[in-house]
Short mmCIF file of C-alpha atoms and ligand atoms in Angstrom, two decimals:
data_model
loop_
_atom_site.label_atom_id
_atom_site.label_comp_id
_atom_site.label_asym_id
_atom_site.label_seq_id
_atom_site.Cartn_x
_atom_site.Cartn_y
_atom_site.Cartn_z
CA UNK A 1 -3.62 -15.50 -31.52
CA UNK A 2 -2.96 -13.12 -28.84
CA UNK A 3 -3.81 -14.73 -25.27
CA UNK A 4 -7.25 -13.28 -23.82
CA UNK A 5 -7.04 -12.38 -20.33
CA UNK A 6 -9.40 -11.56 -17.26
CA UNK A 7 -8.89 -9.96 -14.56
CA UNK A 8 -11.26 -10.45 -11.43
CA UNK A 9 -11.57 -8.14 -8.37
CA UNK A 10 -11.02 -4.15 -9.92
CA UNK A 11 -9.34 -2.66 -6.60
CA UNK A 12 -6.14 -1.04 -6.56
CA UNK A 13 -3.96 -4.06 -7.68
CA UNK A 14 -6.39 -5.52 -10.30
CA UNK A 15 -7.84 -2.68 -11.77
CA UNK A 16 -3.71 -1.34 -12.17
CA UNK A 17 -3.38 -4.98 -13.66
CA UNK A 18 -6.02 -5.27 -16.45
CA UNK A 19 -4.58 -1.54 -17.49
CA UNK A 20 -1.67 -2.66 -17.95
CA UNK A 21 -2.37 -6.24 -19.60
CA UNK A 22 -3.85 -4.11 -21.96
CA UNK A 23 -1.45 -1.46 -22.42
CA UNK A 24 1.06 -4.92 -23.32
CA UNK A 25 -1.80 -5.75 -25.73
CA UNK A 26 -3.94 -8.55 -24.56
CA UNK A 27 -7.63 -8.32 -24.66
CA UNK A 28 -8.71 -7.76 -21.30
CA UNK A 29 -11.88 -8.41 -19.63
CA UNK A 30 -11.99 -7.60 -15.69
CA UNK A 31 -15.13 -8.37 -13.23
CA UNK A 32 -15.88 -7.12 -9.58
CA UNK A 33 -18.76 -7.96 -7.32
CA UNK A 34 -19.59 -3.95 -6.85
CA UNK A 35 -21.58 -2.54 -9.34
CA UNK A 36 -20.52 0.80 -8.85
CA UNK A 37 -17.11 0.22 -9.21
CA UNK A 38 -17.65 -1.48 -13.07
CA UNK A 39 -19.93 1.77 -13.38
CA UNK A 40 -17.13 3.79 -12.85
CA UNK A 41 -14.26 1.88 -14.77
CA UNK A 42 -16.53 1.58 -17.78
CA UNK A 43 -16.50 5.35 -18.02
CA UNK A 44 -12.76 5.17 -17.62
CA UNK A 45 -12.83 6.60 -13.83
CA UNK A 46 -10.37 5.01 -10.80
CA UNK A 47 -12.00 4.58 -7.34
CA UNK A 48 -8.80 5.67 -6.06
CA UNK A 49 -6.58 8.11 -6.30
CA UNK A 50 -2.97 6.43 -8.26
CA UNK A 51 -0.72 8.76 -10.52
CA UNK A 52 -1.40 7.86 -14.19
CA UNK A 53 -3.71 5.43 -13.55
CA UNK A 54 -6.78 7.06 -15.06
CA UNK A 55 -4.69 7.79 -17.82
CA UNK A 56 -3.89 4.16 -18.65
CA UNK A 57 -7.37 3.10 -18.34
CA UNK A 58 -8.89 5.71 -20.89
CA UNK A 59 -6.12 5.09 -23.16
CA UNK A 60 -7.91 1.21 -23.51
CA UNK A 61 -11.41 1.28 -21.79
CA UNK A 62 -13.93 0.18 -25.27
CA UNK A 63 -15.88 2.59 -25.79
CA UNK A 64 -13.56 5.56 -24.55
CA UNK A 65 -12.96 7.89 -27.65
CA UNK A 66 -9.57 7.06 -28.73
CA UNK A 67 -9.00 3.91 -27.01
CA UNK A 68 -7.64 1.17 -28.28
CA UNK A 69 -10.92 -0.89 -26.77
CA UNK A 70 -8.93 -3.57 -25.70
CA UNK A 71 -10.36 -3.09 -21.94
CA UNK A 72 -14.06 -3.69 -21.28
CA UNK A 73 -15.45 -4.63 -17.57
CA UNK A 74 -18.47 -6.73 -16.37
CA UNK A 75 -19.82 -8.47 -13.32
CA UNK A 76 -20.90 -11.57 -15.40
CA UNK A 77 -18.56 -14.64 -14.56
CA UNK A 78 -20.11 -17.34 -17.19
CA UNK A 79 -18.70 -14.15 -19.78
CA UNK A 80 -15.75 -14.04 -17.86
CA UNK A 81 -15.24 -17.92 -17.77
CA UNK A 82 -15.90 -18.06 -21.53
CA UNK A 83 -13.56 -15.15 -22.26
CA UNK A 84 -10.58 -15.59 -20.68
CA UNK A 85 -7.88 -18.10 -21.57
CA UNK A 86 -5.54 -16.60 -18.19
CA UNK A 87 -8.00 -15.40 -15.15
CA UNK A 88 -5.82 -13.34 -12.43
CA UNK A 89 -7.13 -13.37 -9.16
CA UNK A 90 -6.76 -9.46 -7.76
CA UNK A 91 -9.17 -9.57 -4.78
CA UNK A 92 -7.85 -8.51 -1.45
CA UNK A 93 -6.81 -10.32 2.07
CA UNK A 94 -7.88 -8.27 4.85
CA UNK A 95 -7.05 -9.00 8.20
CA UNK A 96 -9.88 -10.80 10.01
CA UNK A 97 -11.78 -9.07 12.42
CA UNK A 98 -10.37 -9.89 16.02
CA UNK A 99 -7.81 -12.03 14.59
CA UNK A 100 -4.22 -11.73 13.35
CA UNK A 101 -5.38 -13.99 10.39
CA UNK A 102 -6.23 -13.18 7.09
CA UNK A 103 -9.79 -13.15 5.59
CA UNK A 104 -9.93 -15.75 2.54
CA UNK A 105 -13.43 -15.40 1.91
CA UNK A 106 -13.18 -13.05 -1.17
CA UNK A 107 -10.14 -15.51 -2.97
CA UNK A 108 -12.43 -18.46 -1.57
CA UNK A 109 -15.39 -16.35 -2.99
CA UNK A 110 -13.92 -15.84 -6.70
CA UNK A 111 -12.66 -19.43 -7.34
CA UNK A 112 -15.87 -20.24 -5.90
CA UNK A 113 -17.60 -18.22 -8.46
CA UNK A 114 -15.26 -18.97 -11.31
CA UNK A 115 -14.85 -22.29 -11.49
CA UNK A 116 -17.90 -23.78 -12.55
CA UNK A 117 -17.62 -21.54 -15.29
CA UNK A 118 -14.43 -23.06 -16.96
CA UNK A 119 -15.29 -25.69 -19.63
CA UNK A 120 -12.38 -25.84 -21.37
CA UNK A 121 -8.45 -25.28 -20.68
CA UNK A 122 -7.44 -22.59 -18.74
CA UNK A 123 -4.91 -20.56 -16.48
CA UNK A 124 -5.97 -19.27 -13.06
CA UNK A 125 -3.21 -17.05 -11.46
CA UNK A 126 -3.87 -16.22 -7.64
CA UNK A 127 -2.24 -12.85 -6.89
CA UNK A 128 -3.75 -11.55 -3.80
CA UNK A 129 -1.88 -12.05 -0.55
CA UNK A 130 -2.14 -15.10 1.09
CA UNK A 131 -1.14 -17.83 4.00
CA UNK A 132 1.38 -20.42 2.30
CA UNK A 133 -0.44 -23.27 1.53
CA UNK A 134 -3.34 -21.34 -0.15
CA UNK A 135 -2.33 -22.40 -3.48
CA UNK A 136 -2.21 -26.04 -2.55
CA UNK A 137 -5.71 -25.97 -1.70
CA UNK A 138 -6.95 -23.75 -4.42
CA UNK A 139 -5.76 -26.09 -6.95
CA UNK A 140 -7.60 -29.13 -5.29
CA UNK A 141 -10.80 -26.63 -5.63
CA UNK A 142 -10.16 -25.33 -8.89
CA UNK A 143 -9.99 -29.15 -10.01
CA UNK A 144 -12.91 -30.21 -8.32
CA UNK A 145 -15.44 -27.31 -9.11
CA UNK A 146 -14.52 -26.92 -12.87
CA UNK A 147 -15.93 -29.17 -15.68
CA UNK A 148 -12.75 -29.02 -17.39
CA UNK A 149 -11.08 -30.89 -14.42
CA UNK A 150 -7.64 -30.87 -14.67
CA UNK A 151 -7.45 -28.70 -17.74
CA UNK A 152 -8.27 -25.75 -15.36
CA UNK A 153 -4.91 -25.11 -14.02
CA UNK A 154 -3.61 -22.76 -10.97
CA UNK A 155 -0.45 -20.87 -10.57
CA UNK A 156 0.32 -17.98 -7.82
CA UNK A 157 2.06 -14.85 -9.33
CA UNK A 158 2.40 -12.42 -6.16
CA UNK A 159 2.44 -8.79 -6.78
CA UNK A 160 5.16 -6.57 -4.85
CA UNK A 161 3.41 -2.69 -6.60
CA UNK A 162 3.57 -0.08 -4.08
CA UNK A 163 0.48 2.14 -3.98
CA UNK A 164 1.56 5.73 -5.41
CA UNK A 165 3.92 3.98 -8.27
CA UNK A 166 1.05 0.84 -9.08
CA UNK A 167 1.54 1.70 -12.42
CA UNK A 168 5.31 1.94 -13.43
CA UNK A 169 5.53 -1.11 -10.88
CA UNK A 170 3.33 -3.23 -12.69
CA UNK A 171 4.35 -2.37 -16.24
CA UNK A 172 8.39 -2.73 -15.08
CA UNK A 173 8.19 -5.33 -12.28
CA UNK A 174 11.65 -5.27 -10.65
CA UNK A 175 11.03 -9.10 -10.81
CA UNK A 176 7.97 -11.35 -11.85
CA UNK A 177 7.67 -14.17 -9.22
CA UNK A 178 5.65 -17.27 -10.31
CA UNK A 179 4.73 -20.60 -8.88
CA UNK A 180 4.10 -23.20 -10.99
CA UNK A 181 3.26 -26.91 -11.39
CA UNK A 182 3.31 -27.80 -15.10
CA UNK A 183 5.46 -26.38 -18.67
CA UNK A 184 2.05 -25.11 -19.83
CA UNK A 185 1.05 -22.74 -16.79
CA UNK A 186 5.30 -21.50 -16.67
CA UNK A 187 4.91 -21.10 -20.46
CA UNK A 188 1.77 -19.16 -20.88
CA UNK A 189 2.93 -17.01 -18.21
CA UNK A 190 6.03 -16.45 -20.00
CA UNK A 191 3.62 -15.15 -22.86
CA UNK A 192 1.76 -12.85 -20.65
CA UNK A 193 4.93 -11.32 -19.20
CA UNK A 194 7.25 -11.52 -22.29
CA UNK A 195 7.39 -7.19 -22.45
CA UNK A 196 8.75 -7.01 -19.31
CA UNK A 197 11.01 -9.95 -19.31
CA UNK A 198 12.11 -9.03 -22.54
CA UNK A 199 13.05 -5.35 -21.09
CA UNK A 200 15.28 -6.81 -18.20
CA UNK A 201 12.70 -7.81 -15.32
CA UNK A 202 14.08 -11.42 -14.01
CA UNK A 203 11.66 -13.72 -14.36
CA UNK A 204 11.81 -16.09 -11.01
CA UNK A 205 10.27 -19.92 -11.64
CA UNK A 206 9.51 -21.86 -7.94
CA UNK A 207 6.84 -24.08 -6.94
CA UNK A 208 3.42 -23.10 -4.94
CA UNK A 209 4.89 -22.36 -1.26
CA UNK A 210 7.81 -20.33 -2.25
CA UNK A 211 5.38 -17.89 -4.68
CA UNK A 212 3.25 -17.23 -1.37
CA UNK A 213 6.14 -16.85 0.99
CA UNK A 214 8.41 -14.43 -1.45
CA UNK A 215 5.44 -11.92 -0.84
CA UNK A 216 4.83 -11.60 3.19
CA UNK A 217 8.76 -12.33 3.84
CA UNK A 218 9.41 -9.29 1.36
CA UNK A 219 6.43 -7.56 2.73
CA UNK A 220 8.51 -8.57 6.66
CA UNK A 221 11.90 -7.55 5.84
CA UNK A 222 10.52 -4.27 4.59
CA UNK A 223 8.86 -3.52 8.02
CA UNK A 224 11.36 -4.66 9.56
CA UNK A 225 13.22 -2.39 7.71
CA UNK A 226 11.45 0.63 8.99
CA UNK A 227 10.79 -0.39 12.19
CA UNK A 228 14.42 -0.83 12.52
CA UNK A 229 15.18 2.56 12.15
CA UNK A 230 12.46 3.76 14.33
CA UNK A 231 14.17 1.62 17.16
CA UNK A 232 17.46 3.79 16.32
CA UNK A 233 15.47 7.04 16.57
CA UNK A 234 14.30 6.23 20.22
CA UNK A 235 17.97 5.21 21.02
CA UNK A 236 19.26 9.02 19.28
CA UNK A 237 16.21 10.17 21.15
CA UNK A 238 17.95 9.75 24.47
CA UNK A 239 21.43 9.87 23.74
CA UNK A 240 21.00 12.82 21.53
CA UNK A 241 22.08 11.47 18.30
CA UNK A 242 20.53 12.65 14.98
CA UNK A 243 18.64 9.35 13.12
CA UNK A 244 18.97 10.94 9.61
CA UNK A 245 22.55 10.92 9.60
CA UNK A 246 22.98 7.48 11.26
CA UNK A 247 20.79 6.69 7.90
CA UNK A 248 22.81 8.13 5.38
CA UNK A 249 25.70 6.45 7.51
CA UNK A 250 24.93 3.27 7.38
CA UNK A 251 22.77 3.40 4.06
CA UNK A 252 26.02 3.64 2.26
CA UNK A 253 26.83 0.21 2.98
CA UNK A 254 25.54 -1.66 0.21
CA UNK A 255 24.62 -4.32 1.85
CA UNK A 256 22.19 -2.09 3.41
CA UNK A 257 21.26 0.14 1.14
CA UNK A 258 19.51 3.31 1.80
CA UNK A 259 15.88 2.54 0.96
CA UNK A 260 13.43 2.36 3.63
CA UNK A 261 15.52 4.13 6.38
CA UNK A 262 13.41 6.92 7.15
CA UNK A 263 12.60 7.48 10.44
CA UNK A 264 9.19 8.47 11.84
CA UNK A 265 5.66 7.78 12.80
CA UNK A 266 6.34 4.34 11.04
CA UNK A 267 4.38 2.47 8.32
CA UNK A 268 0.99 1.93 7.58
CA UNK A 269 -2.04 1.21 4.70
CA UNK A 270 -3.36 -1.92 3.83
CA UNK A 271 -0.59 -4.55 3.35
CA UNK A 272 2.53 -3.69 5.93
CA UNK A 273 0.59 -4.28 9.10
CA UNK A 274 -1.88 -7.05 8.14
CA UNK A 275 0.80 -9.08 5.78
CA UNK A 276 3.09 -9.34 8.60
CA UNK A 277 -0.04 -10.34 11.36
CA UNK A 278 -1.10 -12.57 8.96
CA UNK A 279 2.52 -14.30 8.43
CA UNK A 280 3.19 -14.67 12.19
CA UNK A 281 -0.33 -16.60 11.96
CA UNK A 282 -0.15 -18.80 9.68
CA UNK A 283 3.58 -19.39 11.29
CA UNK A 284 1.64 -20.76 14.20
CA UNK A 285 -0.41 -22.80 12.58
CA UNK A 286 2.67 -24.02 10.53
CA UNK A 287 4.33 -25.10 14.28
CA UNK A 288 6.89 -22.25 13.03
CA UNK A 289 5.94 -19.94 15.32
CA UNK A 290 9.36 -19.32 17.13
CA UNK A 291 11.01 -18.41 14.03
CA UNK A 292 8.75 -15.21 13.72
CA UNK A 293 8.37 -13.79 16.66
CA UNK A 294 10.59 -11.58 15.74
CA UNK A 295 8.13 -9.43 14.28
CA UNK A 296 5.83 -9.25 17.23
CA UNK A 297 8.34 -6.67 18.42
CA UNK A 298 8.07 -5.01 14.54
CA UNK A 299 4.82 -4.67 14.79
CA UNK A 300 4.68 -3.10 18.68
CA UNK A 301 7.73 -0.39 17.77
CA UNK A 302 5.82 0.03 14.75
CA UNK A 303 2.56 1.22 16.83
CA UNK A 304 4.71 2.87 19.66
CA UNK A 305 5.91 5.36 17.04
CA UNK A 306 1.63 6.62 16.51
CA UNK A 307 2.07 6.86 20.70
CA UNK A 308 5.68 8.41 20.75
CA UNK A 309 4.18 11.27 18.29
CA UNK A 310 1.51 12.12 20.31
CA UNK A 311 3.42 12.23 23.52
CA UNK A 312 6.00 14.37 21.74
CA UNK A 313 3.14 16.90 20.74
CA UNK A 314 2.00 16.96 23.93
CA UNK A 315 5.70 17.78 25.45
CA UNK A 316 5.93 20.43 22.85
CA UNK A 317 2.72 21.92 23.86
CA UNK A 318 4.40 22.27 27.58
CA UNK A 319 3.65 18.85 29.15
CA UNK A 320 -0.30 19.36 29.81
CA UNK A 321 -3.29 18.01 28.77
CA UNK A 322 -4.54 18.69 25.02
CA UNK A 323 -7.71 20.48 26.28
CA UNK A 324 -8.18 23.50 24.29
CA UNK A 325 -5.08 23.40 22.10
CA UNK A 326 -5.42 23.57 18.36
CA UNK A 327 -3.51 21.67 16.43
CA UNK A 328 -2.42 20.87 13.01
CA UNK A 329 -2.27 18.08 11.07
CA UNK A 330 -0.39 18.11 7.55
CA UNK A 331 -1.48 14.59 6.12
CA UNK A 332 -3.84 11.86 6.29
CA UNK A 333 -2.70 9.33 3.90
CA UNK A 334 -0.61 6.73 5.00
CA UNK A 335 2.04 7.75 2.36
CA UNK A 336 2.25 10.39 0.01
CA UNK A 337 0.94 9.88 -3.85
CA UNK A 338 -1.97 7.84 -2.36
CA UNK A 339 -5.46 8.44 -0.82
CA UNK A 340 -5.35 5.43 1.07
CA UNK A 341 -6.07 6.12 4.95
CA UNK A 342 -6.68 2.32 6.08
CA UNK A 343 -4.05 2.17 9.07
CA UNK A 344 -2.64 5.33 8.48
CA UNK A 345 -0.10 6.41 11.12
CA UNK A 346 -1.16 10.13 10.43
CA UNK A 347 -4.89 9.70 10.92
CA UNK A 348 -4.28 7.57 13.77
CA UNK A 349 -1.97 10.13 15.72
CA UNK A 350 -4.61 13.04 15.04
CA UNK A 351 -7.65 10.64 15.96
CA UNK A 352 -5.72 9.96 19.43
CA UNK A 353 -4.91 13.78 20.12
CA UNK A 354 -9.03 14.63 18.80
CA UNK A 355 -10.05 11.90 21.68
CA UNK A 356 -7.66 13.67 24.41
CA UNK A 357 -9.39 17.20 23.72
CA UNK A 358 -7.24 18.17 21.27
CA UNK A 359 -9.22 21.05 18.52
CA UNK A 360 -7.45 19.48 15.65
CA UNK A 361 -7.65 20.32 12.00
CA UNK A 362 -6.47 17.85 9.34
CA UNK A 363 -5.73 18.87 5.79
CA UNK A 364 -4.41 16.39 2.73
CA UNK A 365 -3.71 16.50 -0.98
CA UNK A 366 -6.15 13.65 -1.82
CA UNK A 367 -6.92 11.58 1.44
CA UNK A 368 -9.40 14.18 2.14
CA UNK A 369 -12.80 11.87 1.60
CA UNK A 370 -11.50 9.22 2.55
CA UNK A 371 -10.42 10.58 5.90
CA UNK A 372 -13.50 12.28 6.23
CA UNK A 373 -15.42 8.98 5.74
CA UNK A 374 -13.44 6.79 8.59
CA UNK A 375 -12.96 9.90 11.24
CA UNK A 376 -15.97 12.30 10.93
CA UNK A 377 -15.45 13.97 14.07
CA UNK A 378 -12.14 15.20 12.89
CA UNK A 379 -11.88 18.85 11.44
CA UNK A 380 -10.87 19.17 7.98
CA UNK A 381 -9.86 22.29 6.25
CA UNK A 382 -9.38 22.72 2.28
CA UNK A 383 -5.53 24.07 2.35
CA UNK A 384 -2.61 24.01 4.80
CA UNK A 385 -3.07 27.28 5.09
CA UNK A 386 -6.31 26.98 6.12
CA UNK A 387 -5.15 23.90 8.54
CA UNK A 388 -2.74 25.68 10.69
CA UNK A 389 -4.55 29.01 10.89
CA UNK A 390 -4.52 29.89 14.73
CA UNK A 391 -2.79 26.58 15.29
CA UNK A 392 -0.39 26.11 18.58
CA UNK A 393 1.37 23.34 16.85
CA UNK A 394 1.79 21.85 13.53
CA UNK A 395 2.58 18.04 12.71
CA UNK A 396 4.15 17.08 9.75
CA UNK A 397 2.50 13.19 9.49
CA UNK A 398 2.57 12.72 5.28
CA UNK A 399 5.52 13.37 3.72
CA UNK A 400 3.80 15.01 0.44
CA UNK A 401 5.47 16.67 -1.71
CA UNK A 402 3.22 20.02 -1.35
CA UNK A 403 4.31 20.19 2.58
CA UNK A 404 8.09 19.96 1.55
CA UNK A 405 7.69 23.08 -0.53
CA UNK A 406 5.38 24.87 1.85
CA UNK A 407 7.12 28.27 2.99
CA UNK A 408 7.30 28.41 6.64
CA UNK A 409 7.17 32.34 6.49
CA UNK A 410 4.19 32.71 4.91
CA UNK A 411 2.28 29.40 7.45
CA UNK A 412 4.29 31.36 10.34
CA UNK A 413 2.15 34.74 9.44
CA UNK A 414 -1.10 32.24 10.12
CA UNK A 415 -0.17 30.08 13.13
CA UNK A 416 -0.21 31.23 17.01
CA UNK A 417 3.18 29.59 17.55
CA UNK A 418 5.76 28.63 15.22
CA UNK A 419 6.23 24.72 16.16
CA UNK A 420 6.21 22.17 13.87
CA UNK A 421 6.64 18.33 14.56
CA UNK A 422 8.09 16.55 11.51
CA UNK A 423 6.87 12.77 11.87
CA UNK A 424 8.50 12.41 8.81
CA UNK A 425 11.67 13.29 8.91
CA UNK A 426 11.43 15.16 5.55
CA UNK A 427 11.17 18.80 6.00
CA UNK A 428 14.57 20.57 5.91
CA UNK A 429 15.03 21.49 10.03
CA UNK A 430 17.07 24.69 8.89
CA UNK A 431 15.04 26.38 6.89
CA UNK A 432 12.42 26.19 9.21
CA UNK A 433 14.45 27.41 11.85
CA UNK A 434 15.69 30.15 10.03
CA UNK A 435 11.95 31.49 9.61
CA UNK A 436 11.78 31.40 13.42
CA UNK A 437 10.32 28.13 13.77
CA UNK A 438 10.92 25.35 16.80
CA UNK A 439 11.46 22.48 14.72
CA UNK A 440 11.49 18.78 16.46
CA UNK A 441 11.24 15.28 15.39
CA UNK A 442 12.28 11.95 16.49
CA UNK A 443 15.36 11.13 17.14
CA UNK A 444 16.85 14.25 16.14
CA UNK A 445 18.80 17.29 18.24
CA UNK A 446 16.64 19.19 19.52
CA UNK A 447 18.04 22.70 18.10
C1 UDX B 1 3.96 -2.22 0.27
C2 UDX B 1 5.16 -2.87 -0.42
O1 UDX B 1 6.20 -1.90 -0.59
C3 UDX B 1 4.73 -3.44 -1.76
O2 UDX B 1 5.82 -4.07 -2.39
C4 UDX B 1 3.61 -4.42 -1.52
O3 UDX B 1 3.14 -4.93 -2.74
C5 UDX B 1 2.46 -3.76 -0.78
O4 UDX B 1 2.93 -3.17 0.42
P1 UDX B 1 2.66 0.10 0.03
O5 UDX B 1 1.74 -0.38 1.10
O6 UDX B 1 2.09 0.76 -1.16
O7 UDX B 1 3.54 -1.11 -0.52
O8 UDX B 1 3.64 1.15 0.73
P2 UDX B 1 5.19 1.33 1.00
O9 UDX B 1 5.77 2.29 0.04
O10 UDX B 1 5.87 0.04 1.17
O11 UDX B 1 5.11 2.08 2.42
C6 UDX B 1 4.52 1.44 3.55
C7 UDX B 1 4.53 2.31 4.76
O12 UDX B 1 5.85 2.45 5.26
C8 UDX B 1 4.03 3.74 4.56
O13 UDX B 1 3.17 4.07 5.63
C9 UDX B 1 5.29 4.57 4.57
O14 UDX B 1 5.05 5.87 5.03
C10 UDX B 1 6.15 3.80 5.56
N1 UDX B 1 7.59 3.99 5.39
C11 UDX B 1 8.21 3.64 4.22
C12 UDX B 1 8.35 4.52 6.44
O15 UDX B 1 7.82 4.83 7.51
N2 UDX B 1 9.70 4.67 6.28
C13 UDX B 1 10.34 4.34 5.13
O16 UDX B 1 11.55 4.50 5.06
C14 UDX B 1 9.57 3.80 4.07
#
């Protein structure tokens, strides 16, 4: 019989991951703790905004006309305990307040919750993001708190999906990392994931501490990535060099690669920043501190790129204060495809130029509420059109696809002066230049 599965926090990663458990067939049952949230899913709605996502969940949510009813939702765990014969654990790891740590309390919540609720044999696989030696400690709960005992079994299956692709990501994993401590858990898992394996994703076995650590030193080398190449832009800042080429330069070594080498106001959202705080935390506590402080200095060049932005605005502007400037800002998200704002780079340079007197008018694709929500002293206006109307600079701070194709003729007719700051690095200089437009960014000539 098919393996029944649940699927317990509904945010971005777990509601994406009972979708697609069902779309590979499995009976699916997910919980949250917000009742608005199951509200929403059980009508087939997403909380967020994630390409094909809604899609995926109407194609399965019971009750859905059509659907193959294989997804249903609740915020009962005994029916969740009773259900499931794998439970994935999808809630999230923020960063503690005032801390570089991250907050357990929702994964310490759920096992918490679930435990006493397993009576007979079952899987629990941790996904959310956490400090090595999580797992360890997990188990020794999950043992303790369930009446099946050692029948109720842990595992820790990290999840690498990237918010604007969740759904491709998580139905072709470019590899399916799990930890395990017995045949059983590694072959159920095999079950759950036989689609994917079967279609080419490598399927990597290790024990508890490696699981945990593949995530946050993938999620580190990705930063460091980025950050990186935003070091290189300040160096072609001042000796005049142009960052994108150096990129496509060095990108062609393959032992490079080109991915993750764009230069700009640097990375954001909710796992870059806190995953690699969180790391050189639990480092400490480890006694391995040493060996990453490395990414103190990712994380600073990282936030000196918000500061860089802002100061290169300002230059733009003549050198002055903000007072009584308007100014544009194209993007709020802290990528494109997403309506995530939580650390966003782009809502973080506009916030800083708003609190130096700056009159500045924010538009986005889909970030719009969100934005509106965390900075309501912001201006927001319903078009980029509408955003740079009157505007004495523009900045380019979400590389969405709608700014790309934006025709700098037709925004030049609505601004005061044609200057536009690409924090991106992904507007075509040339074209914009042709249409009379100043046209700067970091680390690139300036004409
Ligand atoms: C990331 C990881 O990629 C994913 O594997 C993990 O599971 C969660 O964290 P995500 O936060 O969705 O995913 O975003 P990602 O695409 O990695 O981008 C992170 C940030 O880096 C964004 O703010 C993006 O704008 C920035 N970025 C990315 C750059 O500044 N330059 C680049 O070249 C690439």
């Amino acid at each position: 019989m098919a393996l029944k599965i649940t699927v317990i926090g509904t945010g971005y990663l777990g509601a994406t991951h009972a979708a697609a458990m069902a779309e590979l067939g499995f009976e699916v049952l997910g919980l949250d703790v917000v009742p608005e949230k199951i509200e929403m899913l059980k009508r087939g709605e997403v909380p967020m905004y994630e390409p094909g996502l809604e899609e995926l969940l109407r194609k399965h949510v019971a009750g859905i006309e059509g659907s193959s009813g294989r997804l249903r939702f609740t915020m009962d765990w005994a029916e969740v305990g009773e259900f499931g014969d794998v439970h994935f654990v999808c809630v999230n790891t923020p960063q503690k307040h005032g801390e570089y740590a991250c907050d357990m309390s929702y994964v310490d919540a759920a096992f918490e919750s679930l435990a006493p609720h397993l009576h007979g044999p079952a899987l629990v696989v941790g996904k959310s993001t956490v400090p090595v030696g999580s797992a360890d400690r997990l188990a020794a709960r999950l043992a303790a708190l369930a009446p099946a005992g050692e029948d109720a079994e842990l595992a820790w299956n990290p999840e690498f999906l990237r918010e604007g692709f969740a759904v491709n990501d998580t139905l072709h994993p470019d590899r399916i990392v799990v930890g395990v401590r017995s045949e059983r858990a590694e072959k159920l898992l095999r079950e759950v994931y036989a689609t994917p394996v079967t279609a080419g994703s490598p399927f990597v076995l290790t024990d508890f501490p490696t699981a945990e650590l593949v995530k946050t030193s993938a999620n580190s080398f990705l930063a460091t990535k980025i950050s990186f190449i935003n070091a290189m832009a300040e160096v072609c800042e001042a000796a005049d060099g142009d960052v994108v080429k150096l990129a496509e330069a060095i990108g062609h070594d393959e032992r490079i690669g080109k991915k993750f080498l764009r230069a700009g106001i640097g990375f954001g959202g909710g796992c870059l920043p806190k995953d690699i705080r969180a790391f050189m935390a639990r480092a400490g506590e480890l006694g391995a501190d040493q060996a990453l402080t490395f990414l103190r200095e990712i994380d600073s060049i990282n936030m000196r790129q918000r500061g860089q932005m802002v100061e290169l605005a300002r230059e733009a502007l003549g050198g002055g204060s903000f007072l009584g400037k308007r100014v544009a800002v194209l993007g709020a998200a802290f990528k494109p495809d997403s309506d995530d704002v939580r650390d966003s780079p782009a809502l973080n340079v506009a916030g800083q130029i708003h609190l130096q007197g700056g009159q500045v008018t924010v538009y986005d694709p889909k970030g719009m509420d969100n934005a509106r929500r965390l900075f309501p002293t912001l201006a927001y206006a319903d078009s980029a059109i509408e955003a740079v109307r009157g505007a004495d600079v523009v900045l380019h701070l979400t590389e969405w696809r709608e700014f790309r194709e934006l025709d700098p003729a037709v925004l030049g007719e609505a601004v005061t002066t044609r200057l536009i700051l690409d924090g991106r690095n992904a507007l075509d200089p040339e074209v914009w230049r042709r249409a009379g437009w100043t046209y700067r960014a970091m680390g690139r000539p300036k004409a």
